[in-house]
Amino acid sequence: MKFGGTSMGSAERMKIAADICRQQKATRPVVIVVSAMSKVTDLLINTLRHAEGGDKAGVETNIEALRKRHEDTCRELLPPAAQTEAMVGINALIAEFQRITGGVLMLGERPPRSVDEAIAMGERLSALLIAAFLDSTGIKAKAINAATVIVTDAVFGNATPLMDPTREKAQSILMPLLADDVLPVVTGFNGATADGRPTTLGRGGSDFSASILAAALDASELWIWTDVDGIMTADPRLVKDAVVLSEVTYSEAAELAYNGAKVLHPRTLAPLVQKEIPVWSKNSFNLAAPGTKIVTTISAPGGARAVTSMANVALVSVEPASAEISGTRVMARALDALSMVNAEVLTFSSSSYRQSFCFLVRKEELSAVTKCLEDGLSLELAHGYLKPIEVDENVGLLAIVGEGMRGAAGLAGRIFTAVSREKVNIIAIAQGSSELTINIVVRRDDVEKAVKAIHAECRMSELASF
Ligand code: ASP
Ligand code: MG
């Protein structure tokens, strides 16, 4: 089971999480993976920025806030007899963080491996606290730093697990604990390279940590505890009658996560698909809600089942200025440039005699993307073979997802009609050959209208309750 930041957000929440552990552990062996307490990772990252900028006072203020949050939680959570030892642990971890920020202050820069070591401190603190609490209630538990279990490549900040060595370590470190009736409390988010350099799996990566461990341990199920009732037909802040889907396939869940649904980290499902380990997305704030089950195949009716949207995106367009230039070659060069900066292309669309094409990237990646494109295509641009690269930041991406969309004739037509009825102009369209997802790009101001129209047209709330 994995508990997210809000599920670990206070002493009260940790007690609820611990109670869930107690109940489940009574029925079968359980390993838990925990996020940092809510907002703590942001605080850690912000502290490193202050340190890099030489702002010593800012660093100290943040570290005091970090200390207070965890010491207060410790006092509220643990019986007095257990507090002393936990406080020693908290202080040691904060001292470690302080040592790293001291180094960053001195250097005036943030070496990636030190960043990864530092920002995993939130998970180590929360793991320590909940493990101590479980222990104090008579459930044997042990906090484990995932750097000793999850082996990754050396892409700091966005590492990928190496499954074979991870499996070996998970088996040799965690299995004996389970055999001893100890509940392992593993930190989410982090790992280490084979030679021991600390890494992290990307923001929100604790879900991924949990699925890596579930696969490595051949778990029978993975439960992901969050603060929403499950995977929904749409963002309930945009669509009032959005409802929870009781079952979705791995592919649907992955498409939804990739296209902006916040409930799961996009990389979570990959390790589980082959072993067909089912995932439950559940709400630790609403234990009565059944949640969403993610499995290989479902019996739900056809059609489009959910619609997501993403606003922090930008549309980049490239257009040849002369017919002499090979469009394919320009595309190849552009994609090559994008891969150099590891940018993710969210949708790609091309169809024109003019060989123009456009694609969508995340706003955070935009400046790196435009720079690499301009470098990669500098000759063509300089000689006027290409028009200047255009960027439109005033757009949003919608994704309409459903296994049942495959081969459903007329569906795209209905979606476009529904959108156009709202006078929403569609800027770009993309559909992969799996027919699982239709992506449309609209003006930012039209996102909400389009989401509502599509949700209603495809009768998503009704379909979900079958
Ligand atoms: N604490 C990390 C983050 O905020 C990882 C996670 O919570 O999944 O990104
Ligand atoms: Mg999360």
Short mmCIF file of N, CA, C and O in Angstrom, two decimals, residues 21-93:
data_model
loop_
_atom_site.label_atom_id
_atom_site.label_comp_id
_atom_site.label_asym_id
_atom_site.label_seq_id
_atom_site.Cartn_x
_atom_site.Cartn_y
_atom_site.Cartn_z
N CYS A 21 -3.25 0.07 7.95
CA CYS A 21 -2.18 -0.94 7.94
C CYS A 21 -2.52 -2.08 8.88
O CYS A 21 -2.37 -3.25 8.54
N ARG A 22 -2.96 -1.73 10.07
CA ARG A 22 -3.28 -2.76 11.07
C ARG A 22 -4.35 -3.70 10.53
O ARG A 22 -4.20 -4.93 10.58
N GLN A 23 -5.41 -3.12 9.97
CA GLN A 23 -6.48 -3.96 9.44
C GLN A 23 -6.00 -4.89 8.34
O GLN A 23 -6.30 -6.07 8.32
N GLN A 24 -5.26 -4.34 7.39
CA GLN A 24 -4.84 -5.14 6.25
C GLN A 24 -3.78 -6.17 6.64
O GLN A 24 -3.77 -7.29 6.14
N LYS A 25 -2.92 -5.78 7.56
CA LYS A 25 -1.84 -6.66 7.97
C LYS A 25 -2.38 -7.89 8.69
O LYS A 25 -1.74 -8.94 8.73
N ALA A 26 -3.57 -7.74 9.26
CA ALA A 26 -4.17 -8.88 9.95
C ALA A 26 -4.59 -9.96 8.95
O ALA A 26 -4.80 -11.11 9.33
N THR A 27 -4.72 -9.58 7.68
CA THR A 27 -5.21 -10.56 6.71
C THR A 27 -4.11 -11.13 5.81
O THR A 27 -4.28 -12.17 5.21
N ARG A 28 -2.99 -10.42 5.67
CA ARG A 28 -1.92 -10.88 4.78
C ARG A 28 -0.71 -9.98 4.97
O ARG A 28 -0.83 -8.88 5.52
N PRO A 29 0.47 -10.40 4.49
CA PRO A 29 1.65 -9.56 4.66
C PRO A 29 1.51 -8.24 3.89
O PRO A 29 0.99 -8.25 2.77
N VAL A 30 1.95 -7.15 4.50
CA VAL A 30 1.82 -5.84 3.87
C VAL A 30 3.15 -5.10 3.91
O VAL A 30 3.86 -5.15 4.91
N VAL A 31 3.49 -4.44 2.80
CA VAL A 31 4.60 -3.49 2.76
C VAL A 31 3.97 -2.13 2.48
O VAL A 31 3.07 -2.05 1.65
N ILE A 32 4.40 -1.09 3.16
CA ILE A 32 3.87 0.22 2.77
C ILE A 32 4.99 1.13 2.26
O ILE A 32 6.16 0.99 2.61
N VAL A 33 4.56 2.03 1.38
CA VAL A 33 5.44 3.04 0.80
C VAL A 33 4.81 4.37 1.16
O VAL A 33 3.60 4.54 1.01
N VAL A 34 5.61 5.29 1.66
CA VAL A 34 5.03 6.57 2.08
C VAL A 34 5.64 7.76 1.34
O VAL A 34 6.82 7.78 1.01
N SER A 35 4.78 8.75 1.09
CA SER A 35 5.24 10.05 0.59
C SER A 35 5.68 10.89 1.77
O SER A 35 5.38 10.59 2.92
N ALA A 36 6.32 11.99 1.46
CA ALA A 36 6.61 13.00 2.47
C ALA A 36 5.28 13.61 2.91
O ALA A 36 4.29 13.56 2.18
N MET A 37 5.24 14.19 4.11
CA MET A 37 4.04 14.91 4.54
C MET A 37 3.75 15.99 3.48
O MET A 37 4.68 16.55 2.89
N SER A 38 2.46 16.28 3.25
CA SER A 38 2.09 17.20 2.17
C SER A 38 2.89 18.50 2.24
O SER A 38 3.12 19.04 3.32
N LYS A 39 3.32 18.98 1.09
CA LYS A 39 4.05 20.24 0.91
C LYS A 39 5.52 20.19 1.35
O LYS A 39 6.26 21.15 1.11
N VAL A 40 5.93 19.10 1.99
CA VAL A 40 7.31 19.08 2.50
C VAL A 40 8.33 19.03 1.36
O VAL A 40 9.36 19.71 1.40
N THR A 41 8.05 18.25 0.31
CA THR A 41 9.00 18.19 -0.80
C THR A 41 9.19 19.58 -1.43
O THR A 41 10.31 19.98 -1.74
N ASP A 42 8.08 20.30 -1.57
CA ASP A 42 8.18 21.68 -2.09
C ASP A 42 9.08 22.53 -1.20
O ASP A 42 9.90 23.31 -1.68
N LEU A 43 8.88 22.36 0.10
CA LEU A 43 9.67 23.14 1.06
C LEU A 43 11.17 22.81 0.92
O LEU A 43 12.03 23.70 0.93
N LEU A 44 11.47 21.52 0.75
CA LEU A 44 12.87 21.11 0.63
C LEU A 44 13.48 21.70 -0.65
O LEU A 44 14.60 22.22 -0.63
N ILE A 45 12.73 21.64 -1.73
CA ILE A 45 13.24 22.15 -3.02
C ILE A 45 13.45 23.66 -2.92
O ILE A 45 14.47 24.20 -3.34
N ASN A 46 12.48 24.32 -2.29
CA ASN A 46 12.57 25.76 -2.11
C ASN A 46 13.80 26.14 -1.25
O ASN A 46 14.48 27.13 -1.52
N THR A 47 14.08 25.33 -0.26
CA THR A 47 15.25 25.58 0.59
C THR A 47 16.54 25.50 -0.21
O THR A 47 17.45 26.34 -0.07
N LEU A 48 16.60 24.52 -1.11
CA LEU A 48 17.81 24.39 -1.93
C LEU A 48 17.97 25.58 -2.87
O LEU A 48 19.08 26.02 -3.16
N ARG A 49 16.84 26.11 -3.34
CA ARG A 49 16.91 27.30 -4.20
C ARG A 49 17.48 28.48 -3.43
O ARG A 49 18.35 29.20 -3.92
N HIS A 50 16.96 28.65 -2.19
CA HIS A 50 17.50 29.71 -1.35
C HIS A 50 19.00 29.52 -1.16
O HIS A 50 19.78 30.48 -1.21
N ALA A 51 19.39 28.27 -0.93
CA ALA A 51 20.81 28.00 -0.67
C ALA A 51 21.64 28.33 -1.90
O ALA A 51 22.68 28.98 -1.81
N GLU A 52 21.13 27.94 -3.06
CA GLU A 52 21.86 28.20 -4.29
C GLU A 52 22.02 29.70 -4.51
O GLU A 52 23.07 30.18 -4.97
N GLY A 53 20.99 30.46 -4.13
CA GLY A 53 21.04 31.90 -4.29
C GLY A 53 21.79 32.61 -3.18
O GLY A 53 21.80 33.84 -3.12
N GLY A 54 22.36 31.85 -2.26
CA GLY A 54 23.15 32.45 -1.19
C GLY A 54 22.32 33.07 -0.07
O GLY A 54 22.83 33.82 0.76
N ASP A 55 21.03 32.74 -0.04
CA ASP A 55 20.14 33.33 0.97
C ASP A 55 20.12 32.48 2.24
O ASP A 55 19.27 31.63 2.43
N LYS A 56 21.07 32.76 3.10
CA LYS A 56 21.26 31.94 4.29
C LYS A 56 20.06 32.06 5.24
O LYS A 56 19.61 31.06 5.81
N ALA A 57 19.53 33.26 5.35
CA ALA A 57 18.40 33.46 6.26
C ALA A 57 17.18 32.67 5.77
O ALA A 57 16.48 32.03 6.57
N GLY A 58 16.96 32.70 4.46
CA GLY A 58 15.85 31.94 3.89
C GLY A 58 15.99 30.45 4.17
O GLY A 58 15.02 29.76 4.49
N VAL A 59 17.21 29.97 4.05
CA VAL A 59 17.48 28.55 4.32
C VAL A 59 17.11 28.24 5.77
O VAL A 59 16.42 27.26 6.06
N GLU A 60 17.56 29.10 6.66
CA GLU A 60 17.32 28.82 8.08
C GLU A 60 15.83 28.86 8.43
O GLU A 60 15.34 27.99 9.17
N THR A 61 15.12 29.84 7.88
CA THR A 61 13.68 29.90 8.13
C THR A 61 13.00 28.61 7.69
O THR A 61 12.18 28.03 8.40
N ASN A 62 13.36 28.15 6.49
CA ASN A 62 12.75 26.92 5.98
C ASN A 62 13.08 25.72 6.84
O ASN A 62 12.22 24.87 7.12
N ILE A 63 14.33 25.63 7.26
CA ILE A 63 14.72 24.46 8.06
C ILE A 63 13.98 24.47 9.40
O ILE A 63 13.55 23.43 9.89
N GLU A 64 13.77 25.66 9.92
CA GLU A 64 12.99 25.73 11.17
C GLU A 64 11.55 25.25 10.95
O GLU A 64 10.99 24.53 11.77
N ALA A 65 10.97 25.65 9.79
CA ALA A 65 9.60 25.21 9.48
C ALA A 65 9.55 23.68 9.34
O ALA A 65 8.63 23.01 9.82
N LEU A 66 10.58 23.15 8.69
CA LEU A 66 10.67 21.69 8.49
C LEU A 66 10.74 20.98 9.85
O LEU A 66 10.04 20.00 10.11
N ARG A 67 11.60 21.53 10.71
CA ARG A 67 11.78 20.93 12.03
C ARG A 67 10.47 20.99 12.83
O ARG A 67 10.01 20.01 13.39
N LYS A 68 9.85 22.16 12.79
CA LYS A 68 8.64 22.35 13.59
C LYS A 68 7.54 21.39 13.13
O LYS A 68 6.90 20.74 13.95
N ARG A 69 7.34 21.31 11.82
CA ARG A 69 6.28 20.43 11.30
C ARG A 69 6.46 19.01 11.80
O ARG A 69 5.51 18.36 12.25
N HIS A 70 7.70 18.51 11.77
CA HIS A 70 7.91 17.10 12.14
C HIS A 70 7.96 16.91 13.65
O HIS A 70 7.48 15.90 14.16
N GLU A 71 8.52 17.88 14.36
CA GLU A 71 8.53 17.74 15.83
C GLU A 71 7.12 17.85 16.40
O GLU A 71 6.74 17.09 17.30
N ASP A 72 6.35 18.78 15.86
CA ASP A 72 4.96 18.91 16.33
C ASP A 72 4.19 17.61 16.07
O ASP A 72 3.45 17.12 16.92
N THR A 73 4.36 17.09 14.85
CA THR A 73 3.66 15.86 14.50
C THR A 73 4.10 14.73 15.43
O THR A 73 3.29 13.93 15.90
N CYS A 74 5.39 14.68 15.70
CA CYS A 74 5.94 13.65 16.58
C CYS A 74 5.29 13.72 17.96
O CYS A 74 4.85 12.70 18.51
N ARG A 75 5.20 14.94 18.51
CA ARG A 75 4.61 15.10 19.84
C ARG A 75 3.14 14.70 19.86
O ARG A 75 2.64 14.12 20.81
N GLU A 76 2.46 15.03 18.75
CA GLU A 76 1.03 14.73 18.71
C GLU A 76 0.77 13.24 18.48
O GLU A 76 -0.24 12.68 18.92
N LEU A 77 1.72 12.62 17.78
CA LEU A 77 1.52 11.25 17.31
C LEU A 77 1.93 10.21 18.35
O LEU A 77 1.22 9.23 18.57
N LEU A 78 3.07 10.44 18.96
CA LEU A 78 3.68 9.36 19.74
C LEU A 78 3.46 9.53 21.24
O LEU A 78 3.43 10.65 21.75
N PRO A 79 3.33 8.42 21.96
CA PRO A 79 3.29 8.50 23.42
C PRO A 79 4.65 9.00 23.92
O PRO A 79 5.68 8.74 23.27
N PRO A 80 4.68 9.72 25.05
CA PRO A 80 5.92 10.34 25.54
C PRO A 80 7.12 9.38 25.54
O PRO A 80 8.21 9.77 25.13
N ALA A 81 6.89 8.15 25.90
CA ALA A 81 8.01 7.20 26.01
C ALA A 81 8.68 6.97 24.65
O ALA A 81 9.88 6.70 24.58
N ALA A 82 7.92 7.11 23.57
CA ALA A 82 8.49 6.83 22.25
C ALA A 82 9.04 8.10 21.59
O ALA A 82 9.70 8.03 20.55
N GLN A 83 8.77 9.25 22.20
CA GLN A 83 9.13 10.51 21.54
C GLN A 83 10.64 10.76 21.48
O GLN A 83 11.15 11.24 20.47
N THR A 84 11.33 10.43 22.58
CA THR A 84 12.75 10.78 22.65
C THR A 84 13.52 10.17 21.47
O THR A 84 14.25 10.85 20.76
N GLU A 85 13.32 8.87 21.28
CA GLU A 85 14.06 8.20 20.22
C GLU A 85 13.69 8.79 18.85
O GLU A 85 14.56 9.02 18.00
N ALA A 86 12.40 9.04 18.64
CA ALA A 86 11.98 9.59 17.35
C ALA A 86 12.57 10.97 17.13
O ALA A 86 13.00 11.31 16.02
N MET A 87 12.62 11.78 18.19
CA MET A 87 13.19 13.13 18.05
C MET A 87 14.67 13.05 17.66
O MET A 87 15.14 13.85 16.84
N VAL A 88 15.38 12.08 18.22
CA VAL A 88 16.79 11.90 17.85
C VAL A 88 16.88 11.60 16.35
O VAL A 88 17.69 12.18 15.62
N GLY A 89 15.99 10.72 15.88
CA GLY A 89 15.98 10.37 14.46
C GLY A 89 15.66 11.58 13.58
O GLY A 89 16.32 11.82 12.56
N ILE A 90 14.66 12.34 13.98
CA ILE A 90 14.27 13.53 13.21
C ILE A 90 15.45 14.51 13.12
O ILE A 90 15.80 15.00 12.05
N ASN A 91 16.07 14.72 14.28
CA ASN A 91 17.20 15.64 14.30
C ASN A 91 18.35 15.19 13.41
O ASN A 91 18.98 16.01 12.73
N ALA A 92 18.60 13.89 13.40
CA ALA A 92 19.69 13.37 12.57
C ALA A 92 19.39 13.62 11.09
O ALA A 92 20.26 14.04 10.32
N LEU A 93 18.13 13.38 10.69
CA LEU A 93 17.78 13.57 9.27
C LEU A 93 17.83 15.05 8.90
O LEU A 93 18.32 15.42 7.83
#
